[in-house]
Short mmCIF file of C-alpha atoms in Angstrom, two decimals:
data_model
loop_
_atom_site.label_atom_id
_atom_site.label_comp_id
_atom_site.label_asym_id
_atom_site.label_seq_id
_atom_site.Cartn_x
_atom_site.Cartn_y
_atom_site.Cartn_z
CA UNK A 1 -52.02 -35.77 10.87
CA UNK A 2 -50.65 -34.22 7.76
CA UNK A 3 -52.32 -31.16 6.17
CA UNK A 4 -50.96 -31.38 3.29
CA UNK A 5 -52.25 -33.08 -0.18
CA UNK A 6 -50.15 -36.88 0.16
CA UNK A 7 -51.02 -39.84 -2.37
CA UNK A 8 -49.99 -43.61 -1.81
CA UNK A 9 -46.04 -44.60 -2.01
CA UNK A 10 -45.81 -46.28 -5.12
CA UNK A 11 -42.52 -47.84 -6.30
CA UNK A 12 -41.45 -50.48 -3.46
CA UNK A 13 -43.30 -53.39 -4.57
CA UNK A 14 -42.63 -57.23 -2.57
CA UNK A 15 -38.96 -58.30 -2.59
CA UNK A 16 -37.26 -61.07 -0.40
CA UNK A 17 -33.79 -60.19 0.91
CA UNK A 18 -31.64 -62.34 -1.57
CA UNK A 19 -33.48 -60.61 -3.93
CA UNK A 20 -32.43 -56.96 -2.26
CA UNK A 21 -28.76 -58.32 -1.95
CA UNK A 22 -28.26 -59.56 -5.52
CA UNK A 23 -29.57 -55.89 -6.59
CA UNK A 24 -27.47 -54.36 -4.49
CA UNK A 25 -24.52 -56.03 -5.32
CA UNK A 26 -25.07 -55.86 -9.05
CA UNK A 27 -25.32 -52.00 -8.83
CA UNK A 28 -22.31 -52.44 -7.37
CA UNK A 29 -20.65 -54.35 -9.78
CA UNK A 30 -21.71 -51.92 -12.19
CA UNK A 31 -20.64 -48.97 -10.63
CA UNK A 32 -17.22 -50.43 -9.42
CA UNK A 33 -16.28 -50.42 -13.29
CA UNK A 34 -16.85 -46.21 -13.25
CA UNK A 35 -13.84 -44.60 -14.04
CA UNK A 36 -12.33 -41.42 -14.42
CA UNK A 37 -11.67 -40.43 -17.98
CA UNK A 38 -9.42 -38.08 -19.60
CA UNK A 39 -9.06 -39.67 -23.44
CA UNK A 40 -12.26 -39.34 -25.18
CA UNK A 41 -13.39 -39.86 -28.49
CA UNK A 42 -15.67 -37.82 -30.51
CA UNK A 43 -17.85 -40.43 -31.44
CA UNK A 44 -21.65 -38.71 -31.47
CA UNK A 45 -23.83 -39.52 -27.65
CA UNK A 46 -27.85 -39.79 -28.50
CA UNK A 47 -29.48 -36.54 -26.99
CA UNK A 48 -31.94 -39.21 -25.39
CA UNK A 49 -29.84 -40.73 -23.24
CA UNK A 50 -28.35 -37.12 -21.95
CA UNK A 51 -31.92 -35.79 -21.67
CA UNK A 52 -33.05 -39.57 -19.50
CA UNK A 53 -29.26 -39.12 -17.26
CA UNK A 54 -30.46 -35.05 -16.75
CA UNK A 55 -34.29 -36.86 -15.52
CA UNK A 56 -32.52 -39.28 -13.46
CA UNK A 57 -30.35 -36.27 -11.63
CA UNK A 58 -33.38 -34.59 -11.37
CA UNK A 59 -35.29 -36.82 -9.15
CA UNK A 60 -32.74 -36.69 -6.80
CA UNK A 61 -33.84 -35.45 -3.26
CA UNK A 62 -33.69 -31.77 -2.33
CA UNK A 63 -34.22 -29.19 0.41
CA UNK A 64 -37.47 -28.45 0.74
CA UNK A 65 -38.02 -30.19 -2.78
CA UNK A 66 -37.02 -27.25 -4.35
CA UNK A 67 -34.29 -29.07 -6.74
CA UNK A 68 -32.04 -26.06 -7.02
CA UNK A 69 -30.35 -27.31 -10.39
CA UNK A 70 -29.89 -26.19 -13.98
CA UNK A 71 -27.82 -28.68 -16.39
CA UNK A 72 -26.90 -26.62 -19.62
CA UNK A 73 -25.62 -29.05 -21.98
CA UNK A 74 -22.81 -27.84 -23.88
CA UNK A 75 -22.49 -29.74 -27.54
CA UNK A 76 -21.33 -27.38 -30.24
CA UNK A 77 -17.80 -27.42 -31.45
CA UNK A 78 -17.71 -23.39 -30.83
CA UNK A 79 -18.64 -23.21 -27.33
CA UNK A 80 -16.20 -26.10 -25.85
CA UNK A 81 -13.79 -24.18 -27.48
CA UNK A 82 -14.23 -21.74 -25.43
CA UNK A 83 -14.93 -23.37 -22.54
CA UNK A 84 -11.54 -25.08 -23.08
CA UNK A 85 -9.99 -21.17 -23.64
CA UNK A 86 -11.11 -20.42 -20.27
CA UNK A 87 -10.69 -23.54 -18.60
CA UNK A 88 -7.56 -23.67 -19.83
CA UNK A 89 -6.17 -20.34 -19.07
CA UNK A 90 -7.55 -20.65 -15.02
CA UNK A 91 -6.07 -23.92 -15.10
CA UNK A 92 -2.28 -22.78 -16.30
CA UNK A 93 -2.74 -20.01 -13.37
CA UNK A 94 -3.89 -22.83 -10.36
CA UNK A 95 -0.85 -25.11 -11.16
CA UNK A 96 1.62 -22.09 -11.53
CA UNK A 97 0.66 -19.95 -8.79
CA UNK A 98 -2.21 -20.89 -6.67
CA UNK A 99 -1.87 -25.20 -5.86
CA UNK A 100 -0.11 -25.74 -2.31
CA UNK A 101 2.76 -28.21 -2.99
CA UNK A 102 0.66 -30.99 -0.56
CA UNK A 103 -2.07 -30.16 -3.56
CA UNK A 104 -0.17 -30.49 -6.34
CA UNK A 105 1.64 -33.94 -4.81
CA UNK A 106 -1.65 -35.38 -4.43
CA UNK A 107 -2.90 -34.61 -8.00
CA UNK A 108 0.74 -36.31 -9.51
CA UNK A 109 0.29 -40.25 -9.19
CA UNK A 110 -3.10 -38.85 -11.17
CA UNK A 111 -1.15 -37.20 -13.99
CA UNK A 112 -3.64 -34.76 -14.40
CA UNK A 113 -1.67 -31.08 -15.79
CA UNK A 114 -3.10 -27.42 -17.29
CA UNK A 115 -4.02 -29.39 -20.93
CA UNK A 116 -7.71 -29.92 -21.31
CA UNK A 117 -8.00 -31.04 -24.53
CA UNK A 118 -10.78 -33.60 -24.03
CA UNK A 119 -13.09 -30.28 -22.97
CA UNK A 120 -13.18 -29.98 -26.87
CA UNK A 121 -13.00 -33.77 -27.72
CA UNK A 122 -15.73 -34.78 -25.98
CA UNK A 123 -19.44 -34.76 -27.62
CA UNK A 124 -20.73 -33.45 -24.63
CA UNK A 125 -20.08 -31.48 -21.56
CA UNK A 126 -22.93 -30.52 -18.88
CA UNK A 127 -22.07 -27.65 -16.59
CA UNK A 128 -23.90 -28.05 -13.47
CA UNK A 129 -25.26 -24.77 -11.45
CA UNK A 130 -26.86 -24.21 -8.30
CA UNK A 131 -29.39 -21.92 -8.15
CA UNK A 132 -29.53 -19.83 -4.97
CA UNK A 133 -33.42 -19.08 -5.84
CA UNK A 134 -36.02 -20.63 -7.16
CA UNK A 135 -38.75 -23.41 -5.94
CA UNK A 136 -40.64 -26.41 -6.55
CA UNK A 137 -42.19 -24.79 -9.52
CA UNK A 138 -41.31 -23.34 -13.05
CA UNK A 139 -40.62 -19.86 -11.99
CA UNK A 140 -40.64 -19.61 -8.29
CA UNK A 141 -38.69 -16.83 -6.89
CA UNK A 142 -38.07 -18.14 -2.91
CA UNK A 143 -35.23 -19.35 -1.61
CA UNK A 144 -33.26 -22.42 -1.87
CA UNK A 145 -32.03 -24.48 0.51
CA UNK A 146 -29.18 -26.89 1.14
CA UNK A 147 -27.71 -26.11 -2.53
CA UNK A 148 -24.68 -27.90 -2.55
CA UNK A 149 -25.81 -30.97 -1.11
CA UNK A 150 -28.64 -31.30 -3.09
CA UNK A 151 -26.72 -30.46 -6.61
CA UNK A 152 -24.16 -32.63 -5.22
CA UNK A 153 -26.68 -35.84 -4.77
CA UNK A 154 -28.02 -34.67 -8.17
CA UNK A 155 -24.57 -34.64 -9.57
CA UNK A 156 -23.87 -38.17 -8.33
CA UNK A 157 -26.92 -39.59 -9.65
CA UNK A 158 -26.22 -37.68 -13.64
CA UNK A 159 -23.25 -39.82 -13.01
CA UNK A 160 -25.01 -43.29 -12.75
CA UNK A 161 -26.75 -43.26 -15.13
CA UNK A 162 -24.54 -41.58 -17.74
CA UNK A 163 -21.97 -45.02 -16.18
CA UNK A 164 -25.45 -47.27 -16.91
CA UNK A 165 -25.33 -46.45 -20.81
CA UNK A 166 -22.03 -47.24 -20.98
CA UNK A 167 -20.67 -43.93 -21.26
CA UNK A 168 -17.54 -42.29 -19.66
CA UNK A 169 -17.27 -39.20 -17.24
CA UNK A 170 -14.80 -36.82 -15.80
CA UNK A 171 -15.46 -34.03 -13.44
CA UNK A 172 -13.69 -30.78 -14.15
CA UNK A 173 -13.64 -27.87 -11.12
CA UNK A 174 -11.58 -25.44 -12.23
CA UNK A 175 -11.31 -22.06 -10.25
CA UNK A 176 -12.89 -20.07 -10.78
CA UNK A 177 -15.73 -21.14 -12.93
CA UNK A 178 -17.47 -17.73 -13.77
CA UNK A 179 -17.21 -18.29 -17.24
CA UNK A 180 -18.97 -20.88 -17.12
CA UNK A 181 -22.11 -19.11 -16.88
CA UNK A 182 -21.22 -16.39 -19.39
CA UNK A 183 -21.13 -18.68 -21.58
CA UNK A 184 -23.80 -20.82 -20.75
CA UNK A 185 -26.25 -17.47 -20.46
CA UNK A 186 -26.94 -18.37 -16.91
CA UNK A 187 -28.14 -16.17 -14.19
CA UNK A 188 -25.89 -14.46 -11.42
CA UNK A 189 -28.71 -16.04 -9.11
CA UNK A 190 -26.71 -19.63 -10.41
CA UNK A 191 -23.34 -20.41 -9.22
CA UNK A 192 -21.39 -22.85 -11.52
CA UNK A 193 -21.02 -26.41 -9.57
CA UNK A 194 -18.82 -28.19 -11.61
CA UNK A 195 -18.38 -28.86 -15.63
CA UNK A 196 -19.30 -33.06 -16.31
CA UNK A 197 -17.38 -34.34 -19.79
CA UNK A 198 -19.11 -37.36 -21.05
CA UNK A 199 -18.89 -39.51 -23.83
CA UNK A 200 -17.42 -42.59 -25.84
CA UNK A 201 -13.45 -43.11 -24.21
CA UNK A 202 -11.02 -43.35 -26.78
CA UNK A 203 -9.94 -46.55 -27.84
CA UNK A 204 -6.32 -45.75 -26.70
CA UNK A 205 -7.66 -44.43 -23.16
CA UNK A 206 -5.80 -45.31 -19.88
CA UNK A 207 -6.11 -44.97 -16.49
CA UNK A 208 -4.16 -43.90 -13.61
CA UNK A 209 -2.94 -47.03 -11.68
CA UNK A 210 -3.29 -45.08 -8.59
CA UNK A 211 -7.09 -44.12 -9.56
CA UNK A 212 -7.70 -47.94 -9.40
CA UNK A 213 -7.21 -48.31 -5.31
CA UNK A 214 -10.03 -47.58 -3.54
CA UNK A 215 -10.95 -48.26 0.23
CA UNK A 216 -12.27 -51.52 1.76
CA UNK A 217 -16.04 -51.48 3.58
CA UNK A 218 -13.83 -51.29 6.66
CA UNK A 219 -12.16 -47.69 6.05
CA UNK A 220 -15.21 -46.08 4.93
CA UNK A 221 -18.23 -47.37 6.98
CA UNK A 222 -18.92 -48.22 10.51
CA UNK A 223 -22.00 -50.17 12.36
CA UNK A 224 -23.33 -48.57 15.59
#
């Protein structure tokens, strides 16, 4: 017997399994249309629906429910600036000097390069931290566990729903991301996860062909 405080499961009401499958699959559909974007425009994103994407990511599951997270949402013109500067100049320095070639040949059918103009374009960018202390609670000082795979399930679900309103994403992981929380006026308890653009893609914006081909069922899952 538990002896801790529990309340009734709420949330899973009756549902046949066609129902489950055509829900299912229509996530899926949705989601299948998620794509990488690196041509944004500046078209203006509702603080609402950043603020309900950042309460969707956090009711993502955690170790020990102690939702190690912080999103700091970057949206004036001055600080993706710099966050471009920086970005930028760590950037210039991975592709000249620190990528291994089998790196670098991976990242060319994807076109990507040092320029990261959309960092400025975009309306919004969200730099993700994991915080190596904290708690359930505003203000707890314990330790966190299972950071990165619970910012990472987080991270997934900001994702989704950003996708659901019918805005565009691109994760950016440059290395390393330090100044991420200098400028952001984080904590050196927080380690910078990744930076999430997000907004409107342009109305000129491609894609990679090569981002296009992804695995079947087969390649990716197994049945025991």
């Amino acid at each position: 017997m538990r002896d801790h405080p529990c309340q009734p499961l709420t949330g899973y009401g009756p549902m046949d399994d066609a129902e489950r499958v055509a829900r299912a699959t229509a996530f899926r559909v949705l989601m299948a249309g998620r794509r990488t974007v690196r041509d944004f425009s500046d078209q203006t994103v509702p603080r609402a629906v950043v603020e309900q994407a950042i309460l969707t990511a956090g009711s993502a599951p955690s170790g020990a429910n102690h939702q190690p997270w912080f999103f700091s949402v970057i949206e004036s013109a001055d600080a993706r600036a710099r966050i471009r500067e920086a970005a930028e100049a760590e950037e210039r320095e991975f592709y000249a000097t620190k990528a291994p070639q089998e790196w670098l040949d991976a990242l060319a059918p994807l076109g990507t390069d040092p320029d990261k103009g959309f960092l400025e374009t975009a309306p919004v960018l969200i730099a993700v931290f994991g915080q190596k202390r904290g708690g359930p609670n505003p203000g707890d000082d314990r330790k966190n566990y299972y950071v990165a795979e619970s910012v990472g399930i987080a991270t997934g679900l900001l994702i989704a729903g950003l996708h659901s309103a019918g805005l565009a994403t691109l994760t950016h992981t440059p290395a390393p991301m330090s100044f991420l929380a200098d400028i952001c006026g984080r904590p050196a308890s927080e380690k910078p996860f990744l930076l999430l653009v997000a907004g409107h893609p342009a109305s000129e914006a491609t894609v990679p062909t090569a981002a296009l081909v992804k695995k079947p069922l087969d390649a990716i899952a197994a049945w025991l």
